[in-house]
Coordinates of C-alpha atoms in Angstrom, one line a residue:
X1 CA -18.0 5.0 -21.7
X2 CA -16.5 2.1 -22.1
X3 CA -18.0 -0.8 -23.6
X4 CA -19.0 -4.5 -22.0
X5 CA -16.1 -6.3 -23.7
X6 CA -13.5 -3.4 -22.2
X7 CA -15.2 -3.6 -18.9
X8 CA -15.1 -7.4 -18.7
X9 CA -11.2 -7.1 -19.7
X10 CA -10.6 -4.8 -16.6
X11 CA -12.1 -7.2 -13.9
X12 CA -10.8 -10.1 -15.3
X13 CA -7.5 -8.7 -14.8
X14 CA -8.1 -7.8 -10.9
X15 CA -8.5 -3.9 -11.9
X16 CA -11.2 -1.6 -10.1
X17 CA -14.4 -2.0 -11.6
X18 CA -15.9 1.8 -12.8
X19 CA -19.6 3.0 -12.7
X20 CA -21.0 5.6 -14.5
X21 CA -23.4 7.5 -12.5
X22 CA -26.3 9.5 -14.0
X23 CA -25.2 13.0 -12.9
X24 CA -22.1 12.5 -14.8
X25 CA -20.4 11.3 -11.7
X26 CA -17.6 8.4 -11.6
X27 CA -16.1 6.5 -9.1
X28 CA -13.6 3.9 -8.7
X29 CA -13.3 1.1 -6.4
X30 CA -13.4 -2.7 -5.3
X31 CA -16.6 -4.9 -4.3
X32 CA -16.8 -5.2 -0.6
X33 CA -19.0 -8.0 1.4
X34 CA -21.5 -5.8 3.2
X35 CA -22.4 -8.8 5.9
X36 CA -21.1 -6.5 9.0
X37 CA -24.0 -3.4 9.7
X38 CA -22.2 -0.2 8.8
X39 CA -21.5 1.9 12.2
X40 CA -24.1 4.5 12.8
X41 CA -21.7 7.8 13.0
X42 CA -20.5 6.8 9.0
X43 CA -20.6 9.0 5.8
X44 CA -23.8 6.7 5.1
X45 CA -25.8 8.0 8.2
X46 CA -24.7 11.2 7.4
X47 CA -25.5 11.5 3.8
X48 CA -29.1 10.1 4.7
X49 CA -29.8 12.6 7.7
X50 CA -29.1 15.4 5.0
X51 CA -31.4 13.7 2.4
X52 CA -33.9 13.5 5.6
X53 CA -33.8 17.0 6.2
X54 CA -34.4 17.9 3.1
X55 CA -30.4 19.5 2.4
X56 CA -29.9 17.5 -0.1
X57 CA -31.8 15.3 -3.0
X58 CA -32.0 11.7 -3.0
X59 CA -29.5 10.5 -6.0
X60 CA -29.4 6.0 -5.9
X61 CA -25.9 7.0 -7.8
X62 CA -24.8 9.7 -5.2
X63 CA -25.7 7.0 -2.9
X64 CA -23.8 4.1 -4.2
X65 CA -20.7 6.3 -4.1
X66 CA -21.4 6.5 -0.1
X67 CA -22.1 3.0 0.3
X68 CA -18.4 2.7 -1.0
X69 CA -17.3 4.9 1.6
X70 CA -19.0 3.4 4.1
X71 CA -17.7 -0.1 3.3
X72 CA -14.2 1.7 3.6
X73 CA -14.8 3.2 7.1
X74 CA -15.9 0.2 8.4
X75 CA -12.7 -1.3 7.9
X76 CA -10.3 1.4 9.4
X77 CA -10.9 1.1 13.6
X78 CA -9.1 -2.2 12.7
X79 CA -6.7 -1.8 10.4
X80 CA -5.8 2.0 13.0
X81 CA -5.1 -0.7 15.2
X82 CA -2.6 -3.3 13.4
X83 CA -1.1 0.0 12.1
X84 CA -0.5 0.9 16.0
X85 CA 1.0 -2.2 16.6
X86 CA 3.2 -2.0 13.1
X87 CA 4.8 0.8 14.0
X88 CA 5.6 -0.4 17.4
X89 CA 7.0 -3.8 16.2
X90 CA 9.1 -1.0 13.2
X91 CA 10.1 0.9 15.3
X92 CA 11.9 -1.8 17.6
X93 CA 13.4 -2.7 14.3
X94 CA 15.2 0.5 13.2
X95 CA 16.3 0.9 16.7
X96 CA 18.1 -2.6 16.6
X97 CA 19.2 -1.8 13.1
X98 CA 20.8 1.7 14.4
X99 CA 22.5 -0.3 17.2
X100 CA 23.7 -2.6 15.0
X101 CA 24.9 -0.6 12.2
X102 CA 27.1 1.6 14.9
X103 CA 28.7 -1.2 15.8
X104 CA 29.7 -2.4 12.7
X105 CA 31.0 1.2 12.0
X106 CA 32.8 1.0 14.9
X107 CA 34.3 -2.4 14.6
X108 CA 35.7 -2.1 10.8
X109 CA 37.3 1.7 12.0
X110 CA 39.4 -0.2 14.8
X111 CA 40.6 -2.7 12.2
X112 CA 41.3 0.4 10.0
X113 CA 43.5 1.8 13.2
X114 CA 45.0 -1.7 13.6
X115 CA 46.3 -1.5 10.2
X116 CA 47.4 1.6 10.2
X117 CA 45.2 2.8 7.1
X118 CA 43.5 6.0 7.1
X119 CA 42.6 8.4 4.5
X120 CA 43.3 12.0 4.2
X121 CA 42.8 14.8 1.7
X122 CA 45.1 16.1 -0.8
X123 CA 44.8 19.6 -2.6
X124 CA 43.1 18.5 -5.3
X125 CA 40.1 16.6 -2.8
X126 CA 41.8 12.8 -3.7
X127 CA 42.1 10.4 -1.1
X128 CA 45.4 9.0 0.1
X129 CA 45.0 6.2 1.8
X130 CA 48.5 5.8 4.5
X131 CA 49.3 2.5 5.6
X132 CA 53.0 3.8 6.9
X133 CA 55.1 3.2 4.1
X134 CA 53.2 4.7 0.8
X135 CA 50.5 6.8 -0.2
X136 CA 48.2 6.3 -3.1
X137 CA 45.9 8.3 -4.8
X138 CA 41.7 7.2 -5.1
X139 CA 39.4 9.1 -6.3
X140 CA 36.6 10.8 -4.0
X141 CA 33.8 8.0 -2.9
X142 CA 35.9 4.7 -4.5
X143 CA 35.1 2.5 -1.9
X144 CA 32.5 4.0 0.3
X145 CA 29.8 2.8 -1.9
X146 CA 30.9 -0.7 -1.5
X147 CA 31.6 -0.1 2.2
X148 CA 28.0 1.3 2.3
X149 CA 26.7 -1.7 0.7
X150 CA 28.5 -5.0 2.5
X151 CA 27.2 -2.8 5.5
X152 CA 23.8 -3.2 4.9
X153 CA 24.1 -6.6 3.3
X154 CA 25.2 -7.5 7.1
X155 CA 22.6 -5.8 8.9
X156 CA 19.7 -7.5 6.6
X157 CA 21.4 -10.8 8.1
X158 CA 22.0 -9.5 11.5
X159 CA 18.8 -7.8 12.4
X160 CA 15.9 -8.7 9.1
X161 CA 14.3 -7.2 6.6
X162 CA 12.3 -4.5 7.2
X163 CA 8.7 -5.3 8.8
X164 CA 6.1 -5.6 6.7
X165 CA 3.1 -3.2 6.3
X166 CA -0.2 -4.5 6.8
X167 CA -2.4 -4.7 4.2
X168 CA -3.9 -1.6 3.6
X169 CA -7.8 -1.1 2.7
X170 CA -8.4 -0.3 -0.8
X171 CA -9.1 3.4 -1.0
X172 CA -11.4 5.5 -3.7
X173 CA -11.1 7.4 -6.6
X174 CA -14.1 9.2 -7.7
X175 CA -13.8 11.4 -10.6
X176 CA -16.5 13.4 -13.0
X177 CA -17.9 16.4 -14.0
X178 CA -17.8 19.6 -12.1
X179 CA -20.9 20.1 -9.3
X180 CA -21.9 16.3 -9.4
X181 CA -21.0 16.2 -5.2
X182 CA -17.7 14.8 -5.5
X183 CA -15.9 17.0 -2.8
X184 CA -18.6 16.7 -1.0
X185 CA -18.7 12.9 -0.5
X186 CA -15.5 12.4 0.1
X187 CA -15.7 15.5 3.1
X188 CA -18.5 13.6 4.6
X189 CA -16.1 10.1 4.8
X190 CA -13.2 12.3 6.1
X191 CA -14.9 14.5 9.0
X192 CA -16.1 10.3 10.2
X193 CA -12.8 9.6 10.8
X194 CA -12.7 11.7 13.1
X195 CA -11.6 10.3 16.3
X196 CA -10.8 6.9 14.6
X197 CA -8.0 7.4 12.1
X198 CA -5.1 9.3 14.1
X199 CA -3.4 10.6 10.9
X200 CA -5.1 11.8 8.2
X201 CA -4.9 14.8 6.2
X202 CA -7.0 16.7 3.6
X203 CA -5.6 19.1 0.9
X204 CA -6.9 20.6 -2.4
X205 CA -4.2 19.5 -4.9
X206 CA -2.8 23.1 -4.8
X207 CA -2.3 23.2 -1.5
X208 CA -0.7 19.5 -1.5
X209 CA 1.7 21.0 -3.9
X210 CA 2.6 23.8 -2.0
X211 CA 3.3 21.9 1.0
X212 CA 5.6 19.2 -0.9
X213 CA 7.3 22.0 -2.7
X214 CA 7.6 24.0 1.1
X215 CA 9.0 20.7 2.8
X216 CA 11.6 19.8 0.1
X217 CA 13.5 23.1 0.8
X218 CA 13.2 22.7 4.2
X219 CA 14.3 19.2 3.8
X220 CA 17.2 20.2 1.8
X221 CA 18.3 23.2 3.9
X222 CA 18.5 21.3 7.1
X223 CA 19.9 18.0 5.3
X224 CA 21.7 19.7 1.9
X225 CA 22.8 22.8 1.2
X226 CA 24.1 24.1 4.3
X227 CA 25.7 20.6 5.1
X228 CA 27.3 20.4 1.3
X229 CA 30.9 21.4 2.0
X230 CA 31.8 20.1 6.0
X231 CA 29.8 17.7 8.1
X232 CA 29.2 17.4 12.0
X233 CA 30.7 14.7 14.0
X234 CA 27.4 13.1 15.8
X235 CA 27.3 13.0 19.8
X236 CA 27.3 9.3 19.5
X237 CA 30.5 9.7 17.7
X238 CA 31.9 12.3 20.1
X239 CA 31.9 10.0 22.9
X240 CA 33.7 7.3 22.2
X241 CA 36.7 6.3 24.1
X242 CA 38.6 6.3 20.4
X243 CA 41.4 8.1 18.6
X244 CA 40.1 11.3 16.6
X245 CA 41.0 9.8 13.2
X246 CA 38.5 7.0 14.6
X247 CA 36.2 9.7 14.8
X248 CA 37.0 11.2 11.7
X249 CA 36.5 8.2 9.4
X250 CA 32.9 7.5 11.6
X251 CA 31.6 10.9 10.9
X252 CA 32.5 10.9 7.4
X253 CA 30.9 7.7 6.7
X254 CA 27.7 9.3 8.4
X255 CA 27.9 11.9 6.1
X256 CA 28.1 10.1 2.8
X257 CA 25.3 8.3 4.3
X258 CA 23.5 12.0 4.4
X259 CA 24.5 12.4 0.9
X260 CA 22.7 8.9 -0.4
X261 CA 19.7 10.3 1.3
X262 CA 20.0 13.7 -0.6
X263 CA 18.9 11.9 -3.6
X264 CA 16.0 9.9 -2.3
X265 CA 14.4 13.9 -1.1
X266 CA 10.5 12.5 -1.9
X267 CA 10.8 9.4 -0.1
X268 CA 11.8 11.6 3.1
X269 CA 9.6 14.4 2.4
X270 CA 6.8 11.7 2.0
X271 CA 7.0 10.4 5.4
X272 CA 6.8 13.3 7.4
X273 CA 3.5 14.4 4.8
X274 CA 0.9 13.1 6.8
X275 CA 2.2 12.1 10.3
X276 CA 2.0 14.5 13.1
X277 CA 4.8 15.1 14.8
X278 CA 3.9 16.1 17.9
X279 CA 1.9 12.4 18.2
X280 CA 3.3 10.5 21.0
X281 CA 1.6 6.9 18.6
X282 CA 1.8 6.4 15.0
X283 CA -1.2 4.3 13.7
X284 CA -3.1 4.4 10.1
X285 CA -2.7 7.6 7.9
X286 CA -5.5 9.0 5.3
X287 CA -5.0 10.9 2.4
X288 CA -8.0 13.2 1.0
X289 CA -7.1 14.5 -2.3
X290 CA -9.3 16.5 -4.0
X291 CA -9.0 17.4 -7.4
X292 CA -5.9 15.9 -8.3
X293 CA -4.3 16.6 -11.7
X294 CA -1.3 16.9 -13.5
X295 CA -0.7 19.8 -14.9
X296 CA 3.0 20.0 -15.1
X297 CA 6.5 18.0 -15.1
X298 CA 6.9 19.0 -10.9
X299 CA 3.6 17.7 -10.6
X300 CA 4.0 14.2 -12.1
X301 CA 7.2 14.0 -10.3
X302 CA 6.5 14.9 -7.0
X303 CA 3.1 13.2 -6.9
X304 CA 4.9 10.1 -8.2
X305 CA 7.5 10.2 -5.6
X306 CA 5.5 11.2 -2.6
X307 CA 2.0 8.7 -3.4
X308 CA 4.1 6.0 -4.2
X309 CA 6.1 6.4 -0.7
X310 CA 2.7 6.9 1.3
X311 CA 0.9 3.7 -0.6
X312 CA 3.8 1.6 0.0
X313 CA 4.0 2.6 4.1
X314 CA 0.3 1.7 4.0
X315 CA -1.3 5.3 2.9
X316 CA -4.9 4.8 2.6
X317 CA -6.1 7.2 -0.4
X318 CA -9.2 8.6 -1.2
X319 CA -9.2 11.1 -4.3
X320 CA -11.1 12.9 -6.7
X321 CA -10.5 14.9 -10.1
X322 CA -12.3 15.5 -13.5
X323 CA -10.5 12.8 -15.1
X324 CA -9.7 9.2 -14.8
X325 CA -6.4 8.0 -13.4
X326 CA -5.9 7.1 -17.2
X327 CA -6.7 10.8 -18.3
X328 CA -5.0 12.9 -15.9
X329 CA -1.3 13.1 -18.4
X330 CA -3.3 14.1 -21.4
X331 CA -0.2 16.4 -22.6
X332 CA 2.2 12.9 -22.3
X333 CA 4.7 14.5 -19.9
X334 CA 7.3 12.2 -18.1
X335 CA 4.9 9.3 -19.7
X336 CA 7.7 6.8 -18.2
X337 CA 7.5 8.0 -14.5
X338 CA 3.7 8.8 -14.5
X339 CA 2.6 5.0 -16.1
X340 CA 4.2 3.9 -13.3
X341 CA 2.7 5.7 -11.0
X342 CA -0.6 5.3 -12.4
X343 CA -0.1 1.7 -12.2
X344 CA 0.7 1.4 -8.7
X345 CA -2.4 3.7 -8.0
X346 CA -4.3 1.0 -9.7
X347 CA -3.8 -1.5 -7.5
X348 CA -4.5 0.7 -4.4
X349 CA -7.9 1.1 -5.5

């Protein structure tokens, strides 16, 4: 356990606080005002109708760790609600974006007809670019990045930055020894949201892995693979009143567009992890973790990629494990990727 001095450090430099309970049980989290009365269908009331009838023990540790929880709940009806109203005022955004970044597409094709300059494919897959009088070899992508680029450089001007996220509440990380109640803490807090929190999932860290693992090939065979060697020209694309090698160049920008996306797979897969489809609202999203470890490279990866996508896009998470945050890479693997991680996790918590 650490010692005063090493404790003192960590607050002082805005870190979680960590309590050491006597059943060998940690947790992790921030100091919360208690002014407003918790709401009687919490993970508190439940916890102390169990200890009522007799189901469980009375542990002051156990129920510290519920008090935590409880200060947590009480925050989410609001924060479900200016998540509601985010993804409104978002996705008003990306539709004006999309708009806006056809247009554009559109517009610098027409100046491409008006001066005569298109670009077609020669046996060995170089561009030659025709401008009616000579043809000139570039190599594949020489240009398209810098196209892709000014592009969105004018939308940020156009239509703004992205909207930001509201600030999420901080979530919990309880970790210890196995049998000290940690799954079944953080079960009571997520059968309470119930009814409040619209998205919110709860996996075992096996299961999480099977489903990121299941929706990146999905996610690369609709988006990847298949679409590798030829691209589809959109319907949007289809019906313009323009010449085909209009539509050509459009749908090929679309596609190398695709492409850039290829390579940002856990970002993608990360926002479809938690939100159900079939919703007609998007509001709030939980994440129950339990037992999370690392216990190879995929893992670090992937849980890098997809946490740090969900915390960023206002994720609330609540997780448990043997080990500290700290602890979980005891073998040092991808140190680079998972310090990183780790410290964004921090600052969630």
């Amino acid at each position: 356990m650490p010692n005063v001095s090493q404790i003192s450090t960590v607050l002082r430099l805005g870190f979680s606080s960590k309590r050491r309970l006597s059943n060998g049980f940690h947790f992790v989290s921030r100091s919360y005002s208690t002014s407003d009365p918790p709401k009687p269908s919490g993970p508190l009331m439940s916890y102390s109708k169990l200890v009522e009838q007799g189901r469980l023990q009375h542990d002051s540790y156990q129920e510290k760790v519920v008090s935590a929880f409880e200060n947590l709940f009480g925050r989410l009806e609001h924060f479900e609600k200016e998540m509601e109203d985010y993804h409104v005022i978002l996705a008003e955004w990306e539709k004006k974006r999309e708009e806006e970044r056809r247009k554009l597409m559109v517009e610098e094709a027409e100046k491409k007809e008006e001066d005569g300059m298109w670009a077609s494919m020669n046996k060995q897959g170089q561009k030659l670019w025709e401008d009616g009088r000579r043809q000139m070899n570039v190599e594949p992508g020489v240009g398209k990045w810098v196209s892709y680029l000014n592009r969105e450089r004018k939308l940020d001007s156009i239509v703004g930055s992205r909207p930001a996220v509201p600030p999420a509440p901080k979530g919990l990380y309880i970790y210890g020894n196995v049998g000290c109640g940690k799954t079944m803490l953080m079960d009571m807090f997520y059968g309470a949201t119930d009814g409040i929190i619209r998205h919110r999932q709860r996996f075992h860290f096996h299961e999480a892995m099977l489903k990121i693992n299941e929706q990146m090939h999905k996610y690369w065979k609709e988006n990847g693979a298949e679409k590798s060697s030829q691209y589809s020209i959109s319907s949007w694309i289809m019906n313009l009143p323009v010449d085909e090698k209009v539509k050509e160049w459009l749908a090929g920008e679309e596609f190398y567009k695709q492409q850039l996306q290829m390579k940002h797979i856990l970002p993608a897969v990360a926002d479809k992890f938690l939100v159900d489809q079939q919703s007609s609202k998007k509001g709030a999203s939980i994440l129950c973790f339990d037992e999370i470890q690392t216990v190879d490279v995929f893992a670090i990866v992937a849980l890098s990629g997809i946490m740090s996508r969900l915390l960023a896009t206002g994720t609330v998470l609540v997780a448990t494990s043997n080990r500290a945050p700290r602890e979980l890479n005891q073998d040092g693997m991808q140190k680079e990727i998972f310090d990183k991680f780790i410290s964004k996790l921090e600052k969630t918590l």
